[in-house]
XYZ file of C-alpha atoms in Angstrom:
437
model
C 7.440 103.957 64.411
C 11.086 104.444 64.054
C 12.434 102.027 66.810
C 15.290 104.647 66.713
C 15.533 107.365 69.758
C 17.889 110.279 70.801
C 16.941 108.950 74.111
C 18.736 106.333 75.908
C 16.186 104.918 78.238
C 13.164 104.690 75.879
C 12.523 101.336 75.085
C 9.920 102.155 71.953
C 7.531 99.296 70.428
C 8.873 96.740 68.804
C 12.612 96.323 70.007
C 13.815 93.454 69.438
C 14.275 91.233 72.966
C 17.895 91.617 73.738
C 18.795 88.626 76.718
C 21.112 85.296 76.609
C 20.065 83.903 72.736
C 20.983 88.053 71.074
C 24.012 87.899 72.961
C 25.293 84.521 71.732
C 24.514 85.508 68.486
C 25.799 88.608 68.835
C 28.930 86.751 69.816
C 29.367 84.732 66.045
C 29.110 87.720 64.284
C 32.206 89.721 66.410
C 34.242 86.704 66.282
C 34.206 87.536 62.558
C 34.839 91.429 63.270
C 37.794 89.888 65.662
C 39.506 87.667 63.518
C 39.332 90.872 60.991
C 40.692 93.038 62.602
C 44.097 90.833 63.804
C 44.399 90.340 59.969
C 43.947 93.890 59.593
C 46.691 95.014 61.714
C 48.987 92.377 61.626
C 51.437 94.862 59.300
C 51.561 97.007 62.324
C 54.031 94.531 63.730
C 55.621 92.935 60.618
C 56.752 96.652 59.038
C 60.248 96.891 59.868
C 60.055 92.304 57.958
C 57.870 93.521 55.104
C 60.087 96.688 54.588
C 63.235 94.060 54.574
C 61.294 91.206 52.732
C 60.041 93.848 49.254
C 62.861 95.788 49.781
C 61.293 98.670 50.028
C 61.181 102.590 51.456
C 58.687 104.290 53.859
C 56.345 105.943 50.819
C 56.327 102.499 49.025
C 56.098 100.173 52.698
C 53.009 102.873 54.174
C 51.605 101.615 50.495
C 50.651 98.543 52.143
C 48.183 99.926 55.104
C 47.066 102.863 52.092
C 45.911 100.777 49.747
C 44.203 98.393 52.309
C 42.373 100.987 54.106
C 41.077 102.617 50.039
C 40.080 99.341 49.985
C 38.361 99.366 52.995
C 36.643 103.790 52.569
C 35.523 102.430 49.437
C 33.294 99.495 50.052
C 31.747 101.112 52.894
C 28.719 102.960 50.794
C 28.516 99.704 48.683
C 29.070 97.238 52.244
C 26.351 99.385 53.957
C 23.574 99.018 50.802
C 24.303 95.545 50.710
C 23.808 95.032 54.298
C 20.549 96.612 53.941
C 19.048 94.184 51.352
C 21.344 91.134 51.571
C 21.666 90.370 55.056
C 24.025 90.257 57.434
C 25.342 86.156 57.137
C 25.277 86.921 53.830
C 27.987 89.745 53.476
C 29.589 88.525 56.863
C 30.068 84.807 54.512
C 31.431 87.157 52.194
C 34.043 88.986 54.181
C 35.285 86.062 55.526
C 36.098 84.195 52.485
C 37.935 87.549 50.694
C 39.882 88.592 54.051
C 40.876 85.195 55.021
C 42.318 84.227 51.174
C 43.908 87.576 51.973
C 46.506 86.917 54.860
C 46.760 83.613 53.297
C 47.675 85.278 50.142
C 49.953 87.985 51.611
C 51.856 84.788 53.758
C 52.787 83.600 49.885
C 53.218 86.978 48.532
C 56.575 86.408 46.234
C 57.261 90.026 45.646
C 55.999 93.495 46.569
C 53.028 93.609 43.459
C 51.484 90.192 44.719
C 51.346 91.260 48.253
C 49.804 94.438 48.127
C 46.976 92.867 45.588
C 46.972 90.525 48.816
C 46.510 92.685 51.427
C 43.423 94.971 49.660
C 41.243 91.631 48.977
C 42.252 91.470 52.678
C 40.331 95.157 53.473
C 37.678 94.223 50.608
C 36.444 91.455 53.088
C 37.816 93.049 56.091
C 35.603 96.061 54.194
C 32.574 93.554 55.693
C 32.176 93.226 59.194
C 32.089 96.129 61.251
C 28.761 97.189 59.680
C 27.572 93.962 59.705
C 27.922 93.650 63.049
C 26.406 96.942 64.033
C 23.067 96.056 61.989
C 23.471 92.530 63.865
C 23.052 94.482 67.074
C 20.204 96.536 66.531
C 18.554 93.551 64.707
C 19.304 91.205 67.693
C 19.212 93.990 70.564
C 17.266 97.095 71.882
C 17.998 100.402 70.791
C 18.524 102.126 74.177
C 21.614 99.043 74.798
C 23.240 100.523 70.947
C 25.679 102.953 72.176
C 27.114 99.983 74.575
C 26.676 97.619 72.649
C 28.133 99.657 69.720
C 31.446 99.729 72.270
C 31.567 95.591 72.639
C 31.859 95.287 70.000
C 34.982 97.741 69.650
C 36.613 96.461 72.679
C 35.818 92.543 70.452
C 38.131 94.556 68.005
C 41.053 96.072 69.275
C 41.299 92.171 71.287
C 41.860 91.247 68.276
C 44.714 94.067 67.516
C 46.236 92.786 71.356
C 45.924 89.349 69.660
C 47.882 90.282 66.838
C 50.612 92.617 68.964
C 50.951 89.885 71.053
C 51.298 86.896 69.260
C 51.729 87.810 65.792
C 54.843 89.153 66.169
C 56.652 86.469 67.843
C 54.616 83.784 65.803
C 56.740 86.347 63.046
C 59.613 86.353 64.803
C 59.664 82.780 66.369
C 58.020 80.337 62.653
C 58.900 82.492 59.964
C 57.108 85.139 58.132
C 54.793 82.707 55.813
C 54.020 79.940 58.960
C 52.764 82.964 60.530
C 50.392 84.645 58.143
C 49.134 81.021 57.166
C 49.169 79.734 60.425
C 46.536 83.290 61.102
C 44.561 82.401 57.889
C 43.474 79.437 59.598
C 41.613 81.280 61.928
C 39.378 82.969 59.304
C 38.490 79.239 58.225
C 37.155 78.475 61.553
C 35.254 81.163 62.430
C 33.497 80.801 59.106
C 32.352 77.468 60.007
C 30.561 78.941 63.134
C 29.048 81.515 61.722
C 27.526 79.342 58.876
C 26.175 76.818 61.352
C 24.941 79.344 63.975
C 24.135 82.573 62.590
C 20.935 85.123 62.175
C 20.196 87.567 61.065
C 17.298 88.206 63.462
C 15.065 87.109 65.954
C 12.232 85.288 65.356
C 8.956 88.232 64.752
C 10.961 90.699 64.569
C 11.568 90.668 61.073
C 12.259 93.775 58.856
C 9.871 94.664 56.146
C 10.553 93.365 52.820
C 12.401 95.932 49.912
C 10.947 95.523 46.404
C 14.464 95.858 43.510
C 14.686 99.161 42.467
C 18.112 98.916 41.327
C 20.000 102.446 41.261
C 17.539 104.526 41.979
C 16.902 102.433 45.543
C 21.034 103.436 45.597
C 20.422 106.524 45.409
C 17.685 107.298 47.008
C 19.096 105.532 50.417
C 22.246 107.344 50.319
C 20.407 110.747 49.389
C 18.618 109.583 52.395
C 20.959 108.987 54.645
C 23.353 111.864 53.710
C 20.397 114.842 54.360
C 20.362 113.759 57.787
C 23.001 116.544 59.791
C 23.285 113.017 62.288
C 24.733 111.181 59.024
C 27.309 114.078 58.497
C 28.381 114.847 61.981
C 28.203 111.150 62.599
C 31.156 110.783 59.744
C 33.130 114.060 60.704
C 33.203 112.447 64.496
C 34.663 109.262 63.770
C 37.267 110.920 61.100
C 38.630 113.611 63.573
C 39.766 110.875 66.515
C 39.614 107.909 65.510
C 42.575 108.210 62.734
C 45.605 109.345 65.105
C 45.975 105.258 66.983
C 44.409 103.607 63.897
C 47.679 105.294 62.297
C 50.064 104.939 65.404
C 48.713 100.567 65.634
C 48.708 99.932 61.648
C 51.932 101.632 61.323
C 54.244 103.796 61.969
C 54.194 103.680 65.652
C 56.572 100.665 66.313
C 59.150 102.757 63.414
C 58.317 105.586 65.594
C 59.148 103.729 68.805
C 61.922 102.156 67.661
C 63.846 104.873 65.069
C 61.910 107.895 65.992
C 62.607 107.366 70.311
C 65.266 104.634 70.476
C 63.604 101.637 72.087
C 64.122 98.389 71.623
C 61.401 96.275 69.350
C 60.173 94.569 72.639
C 60.102 97.620 74.635
C 57.581 99.512 71.589
C 56.053 96.578 71.591
C 54.926 96.527 74.814
C 53.087 100.061 74.570
C 51.853 98.615 71.676
C 50.000 96.410 73.646
C 49.534 99.415 76.405
C 47.728 101.078 73.552
C 44.814 98.132 73.173
C 44.305 97.728 76.040
C 43.485 101.741 77.163
C 41.008 101.199 74.813
C 39.281 98.176 75.920
C 39.041 99.898 79.174
C 38.076 103.806 77.963
C 35.725 101.731 75.213
C 33.343 100.092 78.288
C 33.764 103.586 80.435
C 32.515 105.301 77.083
C 30.023 102.743 76.449
C 28.511 103.101 80.028
C 28.781 106.827 80.125
C 27.084 107.624 76.680
C 24.382 104.925 76.862
C 23.334 107.575 80.946
C 23.971 110.219 79.293
C 23.804 111.453 75.902
C 25.019 114.340 75.971
C 27.615 113.827 77.172
C 27.845 112.720 73.251
C 30.045 115.887 72.126
C 31.909 116.846 74.991
C 34.220 113.432 74.934
C 35.209 113.897 71.823
C 36.254 116.868 71.380
C 37.510 116.010 74.709
C 39.836 112.744 73.420
C 40.772 114.747 70.405
C 42.450 117.839 72.251
C 44.179 115.355 74.630
C 44.893 113.374 71.897
C 46.215 116.719 69.488
C 48.463 117.705 73.593
C 50.458 114.361 73.951
C 51.235 114.287 70.141
C 52.697 118.328 70.560
C 55.094 118.036 73.815
C 55.581 114.584 72.795
C 57.277 115.669 69.174
C 59.018 119.494 70.825
C 60.379 117.621 73.482
C 63.288 119.902 73.410
C 65.701 116.075 74.578
C 66.645 113.822 71.851
C 64.292 111.404 72.906
C 60.743 112.025 74.930
C 60.828 110.190 78.687
C 59.457 106.755 78.965
C 56.873 108.461 80.798
C 55.040 110.300 78.641
C 55.432 108.316 75.854
C 53.310 105.815 78.571
C 50.958 108.847 78.846
C 50.888 109.516 74.917
C 50.366 105.498 74.533
C 47.364 105.705 77.081
C 45.683 108.909 75.333
C 45.450 108.156 72.120
C 43.575 104.318 73.491
C 40.807 106.671 74.097
C 40.902 107.633 69.791
C 38.660 103.789 69.422
C 36.047 104.439 72.048
C 35.719 108.074 70.981
C 34.815 107.809 66.871
C 32.446 104.857 68.524
C 30.097 107.911 69.331
C 30.256 108.876 65.523
C 27.760 105.981 65.257
C 25.342 107.181 68.146
C 25.228 110.273 65.809
C 24.216 108.882 63.115
C 21.931 105.479 64.084
C 18.814 107.771 65.952
C 18.931 109.915 62.859
C 18.168 107.038 60.576
C 14.834 104.289 60.207
C 16.369 100.302 60.324
C 16.436 100.493 56.734
C 18.580 102.787 56.446
C 21.097 101.446 59.568
C 23.467 99.738 56.745
C 24.457 102.229 54.424
C 24.093 104.990 57.374
C 27.067 103.070 59.154
C 28.590 102.903 56.079
C 29.170 107.172 55.465
C 29.973 107.503 59.302
C 32.947 104.043 58.692
C 34.678 105.670 56.122
C 35.105 108.334 58.041
C 38.161 107.575 60.072
C 39.718 105.744 57.049
C 39.299 108.416 54.944
C 41.345 109.730 58.137
C 44.112 107.356 58.324
C 44.570 106.889 55.155
C 45.266 110.325 54.162
C 47.236 110.018 57.381
C 49.560 107.062 56.486
C 50.262 108.685 53.292
C 51.479 112.027 54.344
C 53.619 110.618 57.257
C 55.440 108.043 54.588
C 55.721 110.640 52.763
C 57.350 112.859 54.662
C 59.412 110.757 56.064
C 60.959 109.808 53.031
C 60.897 113.624 52.011
C 62.845 115.105 55.742
C 65.623 111.509 55.504
C 63.098 109.973 58.431
C 62.258 113.458 60.334
C 59.412 112.157 62.406
C 58.508 115.538 64.061
C 58.093 117.065 60.995
C 55.799 113.305 59.417
C 54.052 112.908 62.371
C 52.218 116.806 62.380
C 50.101 115.833 59.615
C 47.738 115.141 62.980
C 47.092 118.499 63.170
C 46.032 119.387 60.461
C 43.265 116.744 60.074
C 41.647 116.953 63.805
C 41.462 121.172 62.875
C 39.421 120.354 59.725
C 37.201 117.762 60.803
C 36.997 119.579 64.818
C 35.406 122.456 62.060
C 32.949 120.303 60.338
C 32.162 118.889 63.778
C 31.131 122.552 65.668
C 29.129 123.834 62.344
C 27.444 120.530 62.498
C 26.597 120.317 66.192
C 24.267 123.052 66.040
C 21.992 121.196 63.664
C 21.840 117.750 65.336
C 20.560 119.037 68.835
C 17.807 120.405 67.297
C 17.081 117.006 64.880
C 17.839 114.969 67.732
C 15.264 117.236 70.466
C 12.457 117.676 68.479
C 12.918 113.121 67.285
C 12.615 112.883 71.363
C 9.232 114.601 71.455
C 8.236 112.560 68.577
C 8.885 109.506 70.284
C 7.359 110.157 73.414
C 4.050 111.641 71.828
C 3.662 107.942 69.934
C 4.874 106.213 72.826
C 2.388 107.785 75.629
C -0.625 106.647 72.579
C 0.736 103.007 72.104
C -2.302 100.553 72.926
C -1.329 98.236 75.822
């Protein structure tokens, strides 16, 4: 019987026990994701410095993040397959080595081309972290804890973003480009040692069934079976529609928008970026508790977040004065903080739709959504800024196009997913009743 269920309150036979041991092992895994996010978002506070260092325009600057996200998104399904096949520890080890090498290479890059190659390497390693941490959670915690554990992982990631915003920026302007990025790369070495010493894929007695090597046929079957589930596709579109406005803002374009379009100082702009991260962390805890207790709240939370984000961007961009007032920018950044927690809801549609042996693949498909949307928006904003002479109102209007596309797909799939979840819930209750004491 599958351990997944659309019910947040049913404890299924064979569920991992959770507890302190689970939290300790999971903490080691999530620390890897924490460092990966620091490295991923470090460019967000160094965008203007990178433009000066490598003498590039807005389109070329956006290429850093686009390439990084292109590699990340393209790796999601292969990483999901690798996690299902090899386990968490092996995949995370490869990931740490790659993203640490990428961060170190970025520190010493003498040219735009080598810097691009370093960000691509970083994106490849980063791609291996989050799916691995999600699988680690499903292997160590009961299914009913899934939504909360996933939100906590997202919260730890945002803590990494906070570190990047607060400390990498100060290091950058205190000790310089090379020392800041090379020094931060040491964190990768630390988490690699911790992981090699303490991480385990699963608790004793909960080993997954061995999967015989079946080559390309196995890969096709895993992907096809995951994609056939409406819950996987809905998870992808929820992730696509909710994540990218904050990702684009934090990863690259938030600081230039606040400094150049809104006339703020770098220090004030940095405080607003920090507000996005703090809001994300607080809202993540709230969303995780709500979804864990009330699964029916998933779609209203996701769509409500999309609507609030669209409204605040529209008001900010069409504000009649030259600069939006500070109170409006504060509200905008607070609302953007809900985008990350809302994107995690996508996994709460994909997880119960797939058995344990497909969790990595299904999570990889879902996780592609937001990063494809972010990559597309980063590119559009860069091109529109160059085409319009840095008109941020026109450039950021790209956000609404992708939101409309995503909402249309969510509304198309929601009925099918609801029917499948009701069927699985009835089946799991019947099977639970017949489990011998």
